[in-house]
Amino acid sequence: MVLAAGHDEASRELLTRPLGDATVVELAVATVRRVVDADRIVVVIAAGDTRLPALLGDDLTYVEQHEPLGTGEAARAAAAAVGRDVERVLVAYGDTPLLRPDSLRGLLNRHELKGADLSLLTAVVDATPEGYGRVVREDARIVAIAEPGDDVTPGPVPTGDGAVEINVGAYVAAPGLLFDELDAMAAAGEHRLTDLVRRVIARGKQITSHQIHDTDEVQGINTPAELAVAADIVLKRLFVPTKNTDTKIVFGTGGWRAVIGEGYTLANVRRLSQAIANETMRQGLEAKGVVIGGDRRFLSRDSAIAAAEVFAGNNIPVTLLPDDVPTPLVTFAAPYLGAAYGIIVTSSHNPPEWNGIKVFRQDGSLPLDDETDRYQDEANAMSVEDVITLDIDLARRAGVVTERTLTAPYVDAIEQIIDVDAVRGADLRVVVDPMYGTSQLTLGTILSDMRVPAEFIHEAHNPLFGGVAPAPDLQRLSTLIGMIREGAGRYGLGLATDGDSDRIGIVDETGEYVSSNDLLLLLYWYLHEVRGEKGGVVRNLATTHLLDRLAAHFGEESLEVKVGFKHVTAGMEKIGAVLGGESSGGLTIRGWILGKDGIFACALVVEMLARTGRTISELRTTIHEITGRLHTLEAGVPSTPEMRIAVPRRLEAEPLTHIGPYPVVSVSHLDGTKILLENDNWALLRFSGTEPVLRMFVEADSPEKATELLDWLRGFVTAGV
C-alpha cells in the first residue's frame, strides 16, 4: 500500500507538484510498481480526492481515509482492500519519491530470509531530519522508534560516531499482524505507524531492518524547500554512471558507447540491431541491405556477427566485412555498396574496457539526433523475445550474409583524390603509430603506392591498446615523438591514427607534436592556395578561431557548429565548404566521405609536404604570418552529478561580465557554454557526450593568458561543488 492521503491540503498539493519528468506521487508509485504488480497496489487517498487517481491511472486500487488522524489510521483504511489472504504487505509513502526499487527489494528480501514479523527501512544520517523518528537499539536489536519529543536515548548505530539511525518509513508485515495491531491502536487512540513498532516489540515479535546507504533516498517532501532539494537530487541521478540496474542504450555525439559487461552487452547489440532493422523495413530499404564491420576491441567480432544474425533474421541482406576494419572504410562502404546502413562496432578512442556502435546512413553520413533517438528508444523498449535472429552459419549458407573485403576499393577511392604521383620521388620517410588500431593495412598500402618508406610501431593486434586509450594526442605519442627526435633528421613526418582510424595526430620533422588546430590551418591553406579548391571552412565550437581568420583572408565563409562530426558535415553542405574539422583530430574535405577519416587525412598531409617541398614547421610559419598566433589549452575533469547541476545553475544565476580582468563580449549556448572575449579569445565549458567528463577549452593571445583562462575555468567549475 502507498499512503498518499496527506495530513492537510498543503501536503496533498505537494504530492502533485512536478519533480523531474513526473510528479512527486507518480515517482513514489513508479518505484513501488517496479517491485509489486500494479493489480496488487492499494493507494490510500484523502476522502473525495480525484487528482491522484487521475494522475496515477485506473489500474491501481484506491481507498479513502476519511479523517486525517495519522499514518496508522491511513494504513488501517486499506484493510478491506488488501485482505488477509496475502503473505505480506509492503507499506510505503507517497511523499518519499526518491526511494530506489532496490531498497524496497532489499527490505522484502531481508524480511523473507530472516523470517521476521515486522521489517523496516533505516538509514544512518548526520542529523535527524524533521519528521523522522530515531531507531532505538539495545545490543543491536531494535527496541523502539523515538519520535520528536519522546524522552528516549537511541543506542549505538551500525556505523559512524555521532551519526543517527532513523526510520525511513517503509514497512513489511503479515496482514494479520498489521491490521490486528492497527485495530488495537485505534481503540487505544494511537494513530502513528511508529507506535506499531513499539507494540510488536512488546509482544516479543521479531523485528529486522534493511539499511539504506544512499541518504538522498531519505528526502521526504513536506515543504516547498524540501521539494527543491529533491529536484536537485533527481537531476544529480540523471548523471550518475549506471550499473547493473540500468543498461539502456544511449547515443552520444559519436554513436553508442558503453563499458563492456555493463551497458555494452551482446543482448543490447541485438536489440539495437533489431531497431535499425525495423527502421530499414519501415523505409522500404531492406533490399539494399546493410554493411557491418568491427574494429580490434574486445567483443567487436562477436558483436558484428550478432548484428549480422539479426539483420539476416529480418530478411535484410548483410555484407559482413572480415577481420578488423577502420571506421572510415565502413563510412565509405555504405554509399559504395548502396547499402541502407553502414554499421561499425567500435568505441573509437575510448579506453579498452569500452565498446560501442556507430551507424551511418546510405550516403555515409552520421544520423542526426532525432534519428538516433528513435533507434535507442525503440531498442530500449524491446524485450529479448522481440529480437529476430538467424544463425550465422545458416545465414551464410542461404546467402543472406556474405563476406566481402573492401580494402582495395577504399584505397583506390582515396588514391583517386590524393595525388599519388606527386609524392613519388619526394624522398620522404615517415613513422606511423596506428596505436594498436586498424589503419596499418590501408594506410600502409597507400604509403607503399606513394613510394614513401614507412616504419610502423604499435601495429600488433592488442585490444588493451598498450594500457592507454588510443587517442592520438601529445600525452600518448611519446614513442613516436622519441623516434623522430632520436632519428636526427631521418624522418620527415610522424603520423598517428586513433583506435578506429577516424582521427589523425601528427609530429613534425623536429619531433614537435602539431596540434589538430594547426593541422587544420595547414590543410585549409594547402587546399585553397596550392590545390586551388575554393570554399569556406566548418569547425566545431571547440576548434581554433584562426580558421575564421584564414577564411576571411581568403574571402571565404567560416561556420561554427556543435560538437559531433555529423554537425560538421551538415555545415559543409550548407556553405559548400572545402574543409571541415574538429580540434580532436577529425577532418574531411569536400568530395570525400561524409565522415572523418584519419587514413585519408594522413595521405593528404603527405601529399602536402611533397607538393610544397616544405616541412611542417616551415608551413606553420607561413600560415601564422597570415593569421597571427592564438594559443589553445584544454583540460577535463570528471563530471560529477553535483557538477552537472551546479555549473549550469551558476552560469545562469551569475551572468558573466568578466573572466578575471578580461571583459566578456558575448556568451553562446550553442553547445555547452562558450564565453567570447576580445580578439578571438574564448573559453568553453562543455559536458562530453561520450564520456563522464566536463571538458574545458580556451584560446588566447599568449600561452600565459591561455593558462590564466583555464585556471579560471577550473576554479569556477569546482567552486562550491
Coordinates of N, CA and C in Angstrom, one line a residue, residues 518 521 544 546 549-550 620-631 701:
D518 N 46.4 23.5 -35.6 CA 47.4 23.9 -36.6 C 47.3 23.0 -37.9
L521 N 44.6 24.3 -40.1 CA 45.1 25.6 -40.7 C 45.9 25.2 -41.9
T544 N 39.9 26.1 -33.2 CA 40.5 27.4 -33.3 C 39.8 28.4 -34.2
L546 N 41.4 30.7 -35.5 CA 42.3 31.1 -36.6 C 41.8 30.6 -37.9
R549 N 39.9 33.4 -39.3 CA 40.8 34.5 -39.8 C 41.3 34.1 -41.1
L550 N 41.7 32.8 -41.3 CA 42.2 32.4 -42.6 C 41.2 32.5 -43.7
R620 N 54.0 26.0 -41.1 CA 53.3 26.6 -39.9 C 53.7 28.1 -39.8
T621 N 55.0 28.4 -40.1 CA 55.4 29.7 -40.0 C 54.7 30.6 -41.1
T622 N 54.6 30.0 -42.3 CA 53.9 30.7 -43.3 C 52.4 31.1 -43.0
I623 N 51.8 30.1 -42.4 CA 50.3 30.3 -42.1 C 50.2 31.3 -40.9
H624 N 51.0 31.2 -40.0 CA 50.9 32.2 -38.8 C 51.3 33.6 -39.2
E625 N 52.1 33.8 -40.3 CA 52.3 35.1 -40.8 C 51.0 35.7 -41.3
I626 N 50.1 34.9 -41.8 CA 48.8 35.4 -42.3 C 47.8 35.6 -41.1
T627 N 47.7 34.6 -40.2 CA 46.6 34.6 -39.2 C 47.0 35.2 -37.9
G628 N 48.3 35.3 -37.7 CA 48.7 35.6 -36.3 C 48.7 34.4 -35.5
R629 N 49.0 34.5 -34.2 CA 49.0 33.3 -33.3 C 47.9 33.4 -32.2
L630 N 47.3 32.3 -32.0 CA 46.5 32.2 -30.8 C 46.9 30.9 -30.1
H631 N 46.8 30.8 -28.8 CA 47.3 29.6 -28.1 C 46.1 28.9 -27.4
D701 N 45.6 35.0 -26.6 CA 46.7 35.7 -27.3 C 48.1 35.2 -27.0

